[in-house]
Amino acid sequence: MNLKGRNFLTLKDFTPEEITYLLDLAADVKEKKKNGVPVDNYRGKNVALIFEKDSTRTRCAFEVAAHDMGMGSTYLGPTGSQMGKKESIEDTARVLGRMYNGIEYRGFGQEIVEELAKYAGVPVWNGLTNEYHPTQMLADMLTIRENFGTLKGLKLVYMGDARFNMGNSLMVACSKLGLDFVACTTEEYFPNAELVAQCQEYAKESGATITLTSDVKEGTKDADVIYTDVWVSMGEPDEVWEKRIKELSPYKVTKEVMANAKEGAIFLHCLPAFHDLKTTIGKEMGERFGIEDMEVTDEVFESVQSKVFDEAENRMHTIKAVMMATLGIE
Ligand code: CP
Ligand code: NVA
């Protein structure tokens, strides 16, 4: 399998075999890391990490992975570079492409990362846009595979706002890899019809199904994986909190939801999570709306079924695999 020179932007342009190859590579480098086997054959290479939005996992995963591979990395935050202010994306891409072997971008519209990829001349990796979060998908699929030994035929239920990056990307990943995908939320929060139609085509090939339902009992019944994400994503205006809390509360992951899923079901969340409201935003929302949690209860988050920290760790191993494969296996 040769993925050298490829961008990693949505996962839509990767075949199931290519995605499986990346998962296998990630499992291999994870094992190597555990055993202290170095993978630092990429010495002399450098990567640029552009973050127009905040990040803990994605930034740290790219930095640690690059370091383990022997590469240098440069973090470019929301301020401090010329990009988008004095200098166009097109020009920035051409400049960075002359100095770096690969570029990660986290930010707003998908069109920005696509534009970078068009002009950079080196692999560009999407570290989250409003529409897609493809590196997260590899970590999620690896975590699921580690728990069940397989992906095909499992049922994954996504609860919450399924129109944004996580809902979209999970639907793409599941339909490509043969997992039955359920978006369990109110109709307003269903993924957009065009993407659903495209994923139906992938599902035909893989044997997956795609279900959109507002019925929690029916939707979560016999699920293998229950997945949720924050109800308000980065970059969204403050005004949406009240509406989201009101409309999405019936789709919170509770112990009743987990009990309705299959025995041995696991809980996943890309994180950060509002399972308790101890953070600054959490405290503010807790006081404003008189709530103690949001998309998942603390009880589920802290339960043995919750694999969220394995999932977070797997961000690093899978991102390492993406960089290795697209920079060329050395
Ligand atoms: N899951 C995820 O992308 O986390 P960060 O926002 O911390 O990178
Ligand atoms: N939907 C969330 C995902 C965070 C990893 C956001 O975009 O903020």
mmCIF file of C-alpha atoms and ligand atoms in Angstrom:
data_model
loop_
_atom_site.group_PDB
_atom_site.id
_atom_site.type_symbol
_atom_site.label_atom_id
_atom_site.label_comp_id
_atom_site.label_asym_id
_atom_site.label_seq_id
_atom_site.Cartn_x
_atom_site.Cartn_y
_atom_site.Cartn_z
ATOM 1 C CA MET A 1 0.000 0.000 0.000
ATOM 2 C CA ASN A 2 1.541 3.337 -1.023
ATOM 3 C CA LEU A 3 -0.064 6.521 0.356
ATOM 4 C CA LYS A 4 3.028 8.731 -0.133
ATOM 5 C CA GLY A 5 2.131 12.282 -1.139
ATOM 6 C CA ARG A 6 -1.588 11.921 -0.290
ATOM 7 C CA ASN A 7 -3.545 14.546 1.643
ATOM 8 C CA PHE A 8 -5.760 13.496 4.557
ATOM 9 C CA LEU A 9 -8.761 15.816 4.382
ATOM 10 C CA THR A 10 -12.093 14.028 4.864
ATOM 11 C CA LEU A 11 -11.551 10.249 4.646
ATOM 12 C CA LYS A 12 -14.050 10.229 1.748
ATOM 13 C CA ASP A 13 -11.273 9.730 -0.804
ATOM 14 C CA PHE A 14 -9.722 6.806 1.086
ATOM 15 C CA THR A 15 -10.795 3.242 0.307
ATOM 16 C CA PRO A 16 -11.730 0.824 3.115
ATOM 17 C CA GLU A 17 -8.475 -1.028 2.376
ATOM 18 C CA GLU A 18 -6.449 2.178 2.740
ATOM 19 C CA ILE A 19 -8.171 3.053 6.023
ATOM 20 C CA THR A 20 -7.579 -0.475 7.323
ATOM 21 C CA TYR A 21 -3.928 -0.178 6.305
ATOM 22 C CA LEU A 22 -3.644 3.043 8.383
ATOM 23 C CA LEU A 23 -5.265 1.293 11.359
ATOM 24 C CA ASP A 24 -2.856 -1.637 11.050
ATOM 25 C CA LEU A 25 0.084 0.749 10.824
ATOM 26 C CA ALA A 26 -1.168 2.610 13.910
ATOM 27 C CA ALA A 27 -1.482 -0.662 15.844
ATOM 28 C CA ASP A 28 2.071 -1.515 14.795
ATOM 29 C CA VAL A 29 3.575 1.828 15.899
ATOM 30 C CA LYS A 30 1.574 1.647 19.140
ATOM 31 C CA GLU A 31 3.156 -1.721 19.881
ATOM 32 C CA LYS A 32 6.593 -0.347 19.007
ATOM 33 C CA LYS A 33 6.109 2.608 21.351
ATOM 34 C CA LYS A 34 5.062 0.285 24.189
ATOM 35 C CA ASN A 35 8.169 -1.831 23.586
ATOM 36 C CA GLY A 36 10.544 1.111 23.243
ATOM 37 C CA VAL A 37 11.274 0.368 19.568
ATOM 38 C CA PRO A 38 12.208 3.669 17.855
ATOM 39 C CA VAL A 39 10.507 4.868 14.650
ATOM 40 C CA ASP A 40 12.715 7.932 14.213
ATOM 41 C CA ASN A 41 13.672 7.412 10.569
ATOM 42 C CA TYR A 42 12.173 10.760 9.601
ATOM 43 C CA ARG A 43 15.104 12.830 10.924
ATOM 44 C CA GLY A 44 15.696 15.921 8.809
ATOM 45 C CA LYS A 45 11.987 16.326 8.035
ATOM 46 C CA ASN A 46 9.757 19.049 9.502
ATOM 47 C CA VAL A 47 6.011 19.621 9.838
ATOM 48 C CA ALA A 48 3.968 22.805 10.311
ATOM 49 C CA LEU A 49 0.998 22.634 12.692
ATOM 50 C CA ILE A 50 -1.581 25.368 12.079
ATOM 51 C CA PHE A 51 -4.226 25.828 14.787
ATOM 52 C CA GLU A 52 -6.858 28.517 14.300
ATOM 53 C CA LYS A 53 -8.928 26.857 17.060
ATOM 54 C CA ASP A 54 -7.858 25.490 20.462
ATOM 55 C CA SER A 55 -6.714 21.908 20.940
ATOM 56 C CA THR A 56 -5.228 19.596 23.540
ATOM 57 C CA ARG A 57 -5.313 16.125 21.974
ATOM 58 C CA THR A 58 -4.718 16.942 18.322
ATOM 59 C CA ARG A 59 -1.867 19.355 18.924
ATOM 60 C CA CYS A 60 -0.138 17.111 21.458
ATOM 61 C CA ALA A 61 -0.670 14.044 19.259
ATOM 62 C CA PHE A 62 0.979 15.731 16.260
ATOM 63 C CA GLU A 63 3.844 17.135 18.352
ATOM 64 C CA VAL A 64 4.620 13.879 20.189
ATOM 65 C CA ALA A 65 4.244 11.806 17.015
ATOM 66 C CA ALA A 66 6.549 14.156 15.067
ATOM 67 C CA HIS A 67 9.105 14.059 17.871
ATOM 68 C CA ASP A 68 8.975 10.243 18.074
ATOM 69 C CA MET A 69 9.541 10.130 14.307
ATOM 70 C CA GLY A 70 12.627 12.323 14.663
ATOM 71 C CA MET A 71 11.007 15.318 12.969
ATOM 72 C CA GLY A 72 10.912 18.975 13.880
ATOM 73 C CA SER A 73 7.554 20.727 14.267
ATOM 74 C CA THR A 74 6.413 24.354 14.298
ATOM 75 C CA TYR A 75 3.159 25.358 16.014
ATOM 76 C CA LEU A 76 1.346 28.278 14.378
ATOM 77 C CA GLY A 77 -1.491 29.516 16.619
ATOM 78 C CA PRO A 78 -4.500 31.734 15.945
ATOM 79 C CA THR A 79 -2.260 34.805 16.239
ATOM 80 C CA GLY A 80 1.383 35.305 15.404
ATOM 81 C CA SER A 81 1.470 34.364 11.739
ATOM 82 C CA GLN A 82 0.423 36.322 8.644
ATOM 83 C CA MET A 83 -1.979 33.637 7.404
ATOM 84 C CA GLY A 84 -5.435 34.851 6.497
ATOM 85 C CA LYS A 85 -4.744 38.379 7.685
ATOM 86 C CA LYS A 86 -1.962 39.863 5.543
ATOM 87 C CA GLU A 87 -1.321 36.747 3.498
ATOM 88 C CA SER A 88 -3.731 34.532 1.573
ATOM 89 C CA ILE A 89 -4.115 30.807 2.216
ATOM 90 C CA GLU A 90 -2.727 30.180 -1.260
ATOM 91 C CA ASP A 91 0.477 32.136 -0.597
ATOM 92 C CA THR A 92 0.885 30.699 2.904
ATOM 93 C CA ALA A 93 0.548 27.181 1.476
ATOM 94 C CA ARG A 94 3.263 27.856 -1.116
ATOM 95 C CA VAL A 95 5.616 29.319 1.510
ATOM 96 C CA LEU A 96 5.126 26.510 4.040
ATOM 97 C CA GLY A 97 5.372 23.914 1.273
ATOM 98 C CA ARG A 98 8.914 25.150 0.529
ATOM 99 C CA MET A 99 10.046 24.670 4.132
ATOM 100 C CA TYR A 100 8.038 21.765 5.519
ATOM 101 C CA ASN A 101 7.402 18.169 4.488
ATOM 102 C CA GLY A 102 3.797 18.227 5.692
ATOM 103 C CA ILE A 103 1.198 20.642 7.066
ATOM 104 C CA GLU A 104 -1.557 20.097 9.629
ATOM 105 C CA TYR A 105 -4.502 22.509 9.704
ATOM 106 C CA ARG A 106 -7.218 22.936 12.360
ATOM 107 C CA GLY A 107 -9.754 25.685 11.878
ATOM 108 C CA PHE A 108 -13.036 26.728 10.408
ATOM 109 C CA GLY A 109 -14.333 25.968 6.910
ATOM 110 C CA GLN A 110 -13.316 22.801 5.064
ATOM 111 C CA GLU A 111 -12.548 24.995 2.049
ATOM 112 C CA ILE A 112 -9.525 26.444 3.887
ATOM 113 C CA VAL A 113 -7.817 23.081 4.375
ATOM 114 C CA GLU A 114 -8.730 22.150 0.788
ATOM 115 C CA GLU A 115 -7.121 25.386 -0.445
ATOM 116 C CA LEU A 116 -3.968 24.705 1.567
ATOM 117 C CA ALA A 117 -3.795 21.217 0.069
ATOM 118 C CA LYS A 118 -4.260 22.581 -3.436
ATOM 119 C CA TYR A 119 -1.226 24.852 -3.254
ATOM 120 C CA ALA A 120 1.163 23.367 -0.660
ATOM 121 C CA GLY A 121 2.771 20.680 -2.822
ATOM 122 C CA VAL A 122 3.249 18.560 0.350
ATOM 123 C CA PRO A 123 0.730 16.411 2.265
ATOM 124 C CA VAL A 124 -1.891 18.393 4.201
ATOM 125 C CA TRP A 125 -3.682 16.798 7.177
ATOM 126 C CA ASN A 126 -7.037 17.991 8.477
ATOM 127 C CA GLY A 127 -6.823 18.351 12.263
ATOM 128 C CA LEU A 128 -10.536 19.360 12.458
ATOM 129 C CA THR A 129 -12.718 21.717 10.468
ATOM 130 C CA ASN A 130 -16.361 22.613 11.021
ATOM 131 C CA GLU A 131 -17.317 19.832 8.621
ATOM 132 C CA TYR A 132 -14.855 16.967 9.228
ATOM 133 C CA HIS A 133 -12.487 15.462 11.818
ATOM 134 C CA PRO A 134 -10.824 12.576 9.947
ATOM 135 C CA THR A 135 -7.814 11.937 12.220
ATOM 136 C CA GLN A 136 -10.261 11.451 15.096
ATOM 137 C CA MET A 137 -11.925 8.694 13.044
ATOM 138 C CA LEU A 138 -8.807 6.578 12.939
ATOM 139 C CA ALA A 139 -8.421 6.794 16.724
ATOM 140 C CA ASP A 140 -12.096 5.891 17.190
ATOM 141 C CA MET A 141 -11.970 2.939 14.804
ATOM 142 C CA LEU A 142 -8.731 1.653 16.342
ATOM 143 C CA THR A 143 -10.282 1.841 19.820
ATOM 144 C CA ILE A 144 -13.403 0.002 18.647
ATOM 145 C CA ARG A 145 -11.296 -2.663 16.930
ATOM 146 C CA GLU A 146 -9.195 -3.120 20.073
ATOM 147 C CA ASN A 147 -12.360 -3.747 22.085
ATOM 148 C CA PHE A 148 -14.274 -5.988 19.698
ATOM 149 C CA GLY A 149 -11.519 -7.438 17.502
ATOM 150 C CA THR A 150 -13.471 -6.375 14.419
ATOM 151 C CA LEU A 151 -15.378 -3.442 12.919
ATOM 152 C CA LYS A 152 -17.729 -4.950 10.344
ATOM 153 C CA GLY A 153 -21.246 -5.587 11.545
ATOM 154 C CA LEU A 154 -20.997 -3.523 14.738
ATOM 155 C CA LYS A 155 -23.653 -0.911 15.505
ATOM 156 C CA LEU A 156 -22.458 2.599 16.384
ATOM 157 C CA VAL A 157 -24.969 5.171 17.632
ATOM 158 C CA TYR A 158 -24.110 8.849 17.583
ATOM 159 C CA MET A 159 -26.244 11.008 19.878
ATOM 160 C CA GLY A 160 -26.345 14.812 19.758
ATOM 161 C CA ASP A 161 -25.674 17.320 16.979
ATOM 162 C CA ALA A 162 -25.030 15.050 13.985
ATOM 163 C CA ARG A 163 -24.679 17.905 11.479
ATOM 164 C CA PHE A 164 -21.184 18.942 12.471
ATOM 165 C CA ASN A 165 -17.658 17.484 12.147
ATOM 166 C CA MET A 166 -18.134 14.461 14.430
ATOM 167 C CA GLY A 167 -21.507 13.292 13.147
ATOM 168 C CA ASN A 168 -20.396 13.731 9.535
ATOM 169 C CA SER A 169 -17.075 11.975 9.957
ATOM 170 C CA LEU A 170 -18.462 9.053 11.955
ATOM 171 C CA MET A 171 -21.072 8.471 9.258
ATOM 172 C CA VAL A 172 -18.320 8.440 6.594
ATOM 173 C CA ALA A 173 -16.026 6.143 8.611
ATOM 174 C CA CYS A 174 -18.773 3.690 9.578
ATOM 175 C CA SER A 175 -20.272 3.451 6.104
ATOM 176 C CA LYS A 176 -16.824 2.860 4.576
ATOM 177 C CA LEU A 177 -15.792 0.220 7.113
ATOM 178 C CA GLY A 178 -19.070 -1.678 7.398
ATOM 179 C CA LEU A 179 -20.386 -0.509 10.779
ATOM 180 C CA ASP A 180 -24.114 0.191 11.063
ATOM 181 C CA PHE A 181 -24.394 3.921 11.761
ATOM 182 C CA VAL A 182 -27.298 5.469 13.654
ATOM 183 C CA ALA A 183 -27.742 9.212 14.170
ATOM 184 C CA CYS A 184 -30.046 9.423 17.176
ATOM 185 C CA THR A 185 -31.254 12.994 17.599
ATOM 186 C CA THR A 186 -34.064 15.349 16.592
ATOM 187 C CA GLU A 187 -34.631 15.849 12.879
ATOM 188 C CA GLU A 188 -33.104 19.320 12.946
ATOM 189 C CA TYR A 189 -29.785 17.763 13.966
ATOM 190 C CA PHE A 190 -29.682 14.979 11.364
ATOM 191 C CA PRO A 191 -26.650 15.047 9.003
ATOM 192 C CA ASN A 192 -27.263 16.766 5.684
ATOM 193 C CA ALA A 193 -29.101 14.795 3.018
ATOM 194 C CA GLU A 194 -26.362 15.080 0.397
ATOM 195 C CA LEU A 195 -23.736 13.526 2.688
ATOM 196 C CA VAL A 196 -26.197 10.837 3.790
ATOM 197 C CA ALA A 197 -26.767 9.927 0.120
ATOM 198 C CA GLN A 198 -23.022 9.761 -0.511
ATOM 199 C CA CYS A 199 -22.521 7.544 2.545
ATOM 200 C CA GLN A 200 -25.373 5.289 1.404
ATOM 201 C CA GLU A 201 -23.210 4.562 -1.635
ATOM 202 C CA TYR A 202 -20.236 3.605 0.581
ATOM 203 C CA ALA A 203 -22.614 1.509 2.703
ATOM 204 C CA LYS A 204 -23.752 -0.462 -0.355
ATOM 205 C CA GLU A 205 -20.138 -1.531 -0.882
ATOM 206 C CA SER A 206 -19.345 -2.315 2.761
ATOM 207 C CA GLY A 207 -22.667 -3.835 3.827
ATOM 208 C CA ALA A 208 -23.272 -1.104 6.420
ATOM 209 C CA THR A 209 -26.621 0.552 7.119
ATOM 210 C CA ILE A 210 -27.394 4.189 7.904
ATOM 211 C CA THR A 211 -30.349 5.048 10.138
ATOM 212 C CA LEU A 212 -31.578 8.471 11.224
ATOM 213 C CA THR A 213 -33.966 8.332 14.159
ATOM 214 C CA SER A 214 -35.331 10.502 16.959
ATOM 215 C CA ASP A 215 -36.368 7.481 19.033
ATOM 216 C CA VAL A 216 -33.764 6.885 21.766
ATOM 217 C CA LYS A 217 -35.072 3.455 22.801
ATOM 218 C CA GLU A 218 -35.157 2.141 19.261
ATOM 219 C CA GLY A 219 -31.990 3.939 18.123
ATOM 220 C CA THR A 220 -29.726 2.752 20.927
ATOM 221 C CA LYS A 221 -31.139 -0.773 21.211
ATOM 222 C CA ASP A 222 -28.429 -3.438 20.968
ATOM 223 C CA ALA A 223 -25.751 -0.883 20.094
ATOM 224 C CA ASP A 224 -22.108 -1.893 20.418
ATOM 225 C CA VAL A 225 -20.821 1.673 20.603
ATOM 226 C CA ILE A 226 -22.577 4.726 22.012
ATOM 227 C CA TYR A 227 -20.876 7.945 20.922
ATOM 228 C CA THR A 228 -21.491 11.571 21.728
ATOM 229 C CA ASP A 229 -19.811 14.969 21.447
ATOM 230 C CA VAL A 230 -20.314 18.435 22.920
ATOM 231 C CA TRP A 231 -23.614 20.103 22.016
ATOM 232 C CA VAL A 232 -21.940 23.392 21.119
ATOM 233 C CA SER A 233 -18.813 23.199 18.987
ATOM 234 C CA MET A 234 -15.858 25.562 18.802
ATOM 235 C CA GLY A 235 -16.600 28.689 16.815
ATOM 236 C CA GLU A 236 -20.369 28.609 17.425
ATOM 237 C CA PRO A 237 -22.012 31.723 18.926
ATOM 238 C CA ASP A 238 -22.901 31.871 22.636
ATOM 239 C CA GLU A 239 -26.600 32.274 21.844
ATOM 240 C CA VAL A 240 -26.967 28.625 20.805
ATOM 241 C CA TRP A 241 -26.286 27.131 24.270
ATOM 242 C CA GLU A 242 -29.832 27.550 25.573
ATOM 243 C CA LYS A 243 -31.496 26.051 22.508
ATOM 244 C CA ARG A 244 -29.059 23.124 22.339
ATOM 245 C CA ILE A 245 -29.398 22.234 26.014
ATOM 246 C CA LYS A 246 -33.171 22.298 25.682
ATOM 247 C CA GLU A 247 -33.371 20.343 22.442
ATOM 248 C CA LEU A 248 -30.569 17.825 22.947
ATOM 249 C CA SER A 249 -31.146 16.925 26.616
ATOM 250 C CA PRO A 250 -33.332 13.925 25.641
ATOM 251 C CA TYR A 251 -30.266 12.615 23.765
ATOM 252 C CA LYS A 252 -27.886 12.675 26.725
ATOM 253 C CA VAL A 253 -25.952 9.433 27.276
ATOM 254 C CA THR A 254 -27.212 8.070 30.599
ATOM 255 C CA LYS A 255 -26.975 4.703 32.321
ATOM 256 C CA GLU A 256 -30.437 3.883 30.907
ATOM 257 C CA VAL A 257 -29.070 4.431 27.392
ATOM 258 C CA MET A 258 -26.085 2.184 28.124
ATOM 259 C CA ALA A 259 -28.377 -0.467 29.626
ATOM 260 C CA ASN A 260 -30.479 -0.445 26.459
ATOM 261 C CA ALA A 261 -27.347 -1.058 24.364
ATOM 262 C CA LYS A 262 -25.831 -4.524 23.938
ATOM 263 C CA GLU A 263 -24.103 -6.160 26.880
ATOM 264 C CA GLY A 264 -20.429 -5.241 26.622
ATOM 265 C CA ALA A 265 -21.183 -2.017 24.740
ATOM 266 C CA ILE A 266 -18.618 0.749 25.039
ATOM 267 C CA PHE A 267 -18.943 4.517 25.369
ATOM 268 C CA LEU A 268 -16.786 6.858 23.268
ATOM 269 C CA HIS A 269 -16.425 10.650 23.108
ATOM 270 C CA CYS A 270 -13.836 12.589 21.133
ATOM 271 C CA LEU A 271 -13.371 14.915 24.164
ATOM 272 C CA PRO A 272 -13.334 17.462 25.707
ATOM 273 C CA ALA A 273 -16.584 16.468 27.483
ATOM 274 C CA PHE A 274 -19.129 18.161 29.736
ATOM 275 C CA HIS A 275 -19.641 15.097 31.989
ATOM 276 C CA ASP A 276 -19.298 17.340 35.009
ATOM 277 C CA LEU A 277 -19.351 21.082 35.027
ATOM 278 C CA LYS A 278 -16.051 21.852 36.742
ATOM 279 C CA THR A 279 -14.529 23.958 33.956
ATOM 280 C CA THR A 280 -15.031 27.688 33.446
ATOM 281 C CA ILE A 281 -17.574 27.239 30.637
ATOM 282 C CA GLY A 282 -19.135 24.273 32.452
ATOM 283 C CA LYS A 283 -19.605 26.235 35.670
ATOM 284 C CA GLU A 284 -21.117 29.162 33.796
ATOM 285 C CA MET A 285 -23.605 26.918 31.962
ATOM 286 C CA GLY A 286 -24.383 24.930 35.108
ATOM 287 C CA GLU A 287 -25.346 28.099 36.939
ATOM 288 C CA ARG A 288 -27.209 29.622 33.998
ATOM 289 C CA PHE A 289 -29.322 26.564 33.204
ATOM 290 C CA GLY A 290 -29.391 24.694 36.546
ATOM 291 C CA ILE A 291 -27.781 21.515 35.152
ATOM 292 C CA GLU A 292 -25.056 19.168 36.416
ATOM 293 C CA ASP A 293 -23.855 17.673 33.140
ATOM 294 C CA MET A 294 -24.617 17.898 29.444
ATOM 295 C CA GLU A 295 -24.107 15.307 26.698
ATOM 296 C CA VAL A 296 -23.100 12.461 29.073
ATOM 297 C CA THR A 297 -23.552 11.826 32.783
ATOM 298 C CA ASP A 298 -20.484 11.601 34.973
ATOM 299 C CA GLU A 299 -21.596 8.087 35.925
ATOM 300 C CA VAL A 300 -21.312 6.834 32.322
ATOM 301 C CA PHE A 301 -18.151 8.818 31.625
ATOM 302 C CA GLU A 302 -16.397 7.248 34.634
ATOM 303 C CA SER A 303 -17.815 3.743 34.106
ATOM 304 C CA VAL A 304 -15.835 0.698 32.942
ATOM 305 C CA GLN A 305 -17.723 0.884 29.643
ATOM 306 C CA SER A 306 -16.131 4.252 28.931
ATOM 307 C CA LYS A 307 -13.020 3.934 26.752
ATOM 308 C CA VAL A 308 -12.461 7.646 26.234
ATOM 309 C CA PHE A 309 -8.884 7.763 27.487
ATOM 310 C CA ASP A 310 -7.796 4.809 25.347
ATOM 311 C CA GLU A 311 -9.417 6.710 22.492
ATOM 312 C CA ALA A 312 -7.490 9.877 23.386
ATOM 313 C CA GLU A 313 -4.190 7.964 23.528
ATOM 314 C CA ASN A 314 -4.947 6.429 20.153
ATOM 315 C CA ARG A 315 -5.034 9.905 18.600
ATOM 316 C CA MET A 316 -1.243 9.931 18.842
ATOM 317 C CA HIS A 317 -0.634 6.461 17.382
ATOM 318 C CA THR A 318 -3.063 7.009 14.501
ATOM 319 C CA ILE A 319 -1.752 10.480 13.667
ATOM 320 C CA LYS A 320 1.750 9.008 13.612
ATOM 321 C CA ALA A 321 0.513 6.403 11.130
ATOM 322 C CA VAL A 322 -1.034 9.108 8.902
ATOM 323 C CA MET A 323 2.182 11.119 8.848
ATOM 324 C CA MET A 324 4.324 8.046 8.179
ATOM 325 C CA ALA A 325 2.143 6.758 5.365
ATOM 326 C CA THR A 326 1.706 10.097 3.586
ATOM 327 C CA LEU A 327 5.325 11.208 4.003
ATOM 328 C CA GLY A 328 6.377 7.765 2.744
ATOM 329 C CA ILE A 329 7.369 4.751 4.827
ATOM 330 C CA GLU A 330 11.046 5.082 5.774
HETATM 331 N N1 CP B 1 -10.753 15.382 20.174
HETATM 332 C C1 CP B 1 -10.022 16.465 19.884
HETATM 333 O O1 CP B 1 -9.824 16.804 18.715
HETATM 334 O O2 CP B 1 -9.548 17.128 20.958
HETATM 335 P P1 CP B 1 -8.762 18.515 20.955
HETATM 336 O O3 CP B 1 -9.760 19.584 20.587
HETATM 337 O O4 CP B 1 -8.234 18.669 22.333
HETATM 338 O O5 CP B 1 -7.667 18.443 19.914
HETATM 339 N N1 NVA B 2 -17.505 19.126 17.624
HETATM 340 C C1 NVA B 2 -16.393 19.528 18.461
HETATM 341 C C2 NVA B 2 -15.291 18.533 18.375
HETATM 342 C C3 NVA B 2 -14.102 18.814 19.261
HETATM 343 C C4 NVA B 2 -13.005 17.799 19.117
HETATM 344 C C5 NVA B 2 -15.922 20.894 18.016
HETATM 345 O O1 NVA B 2 -15.809 21.119 16.802
HETATM 346 O O2 NVA B 2 -15.679 21.747 18.871
#
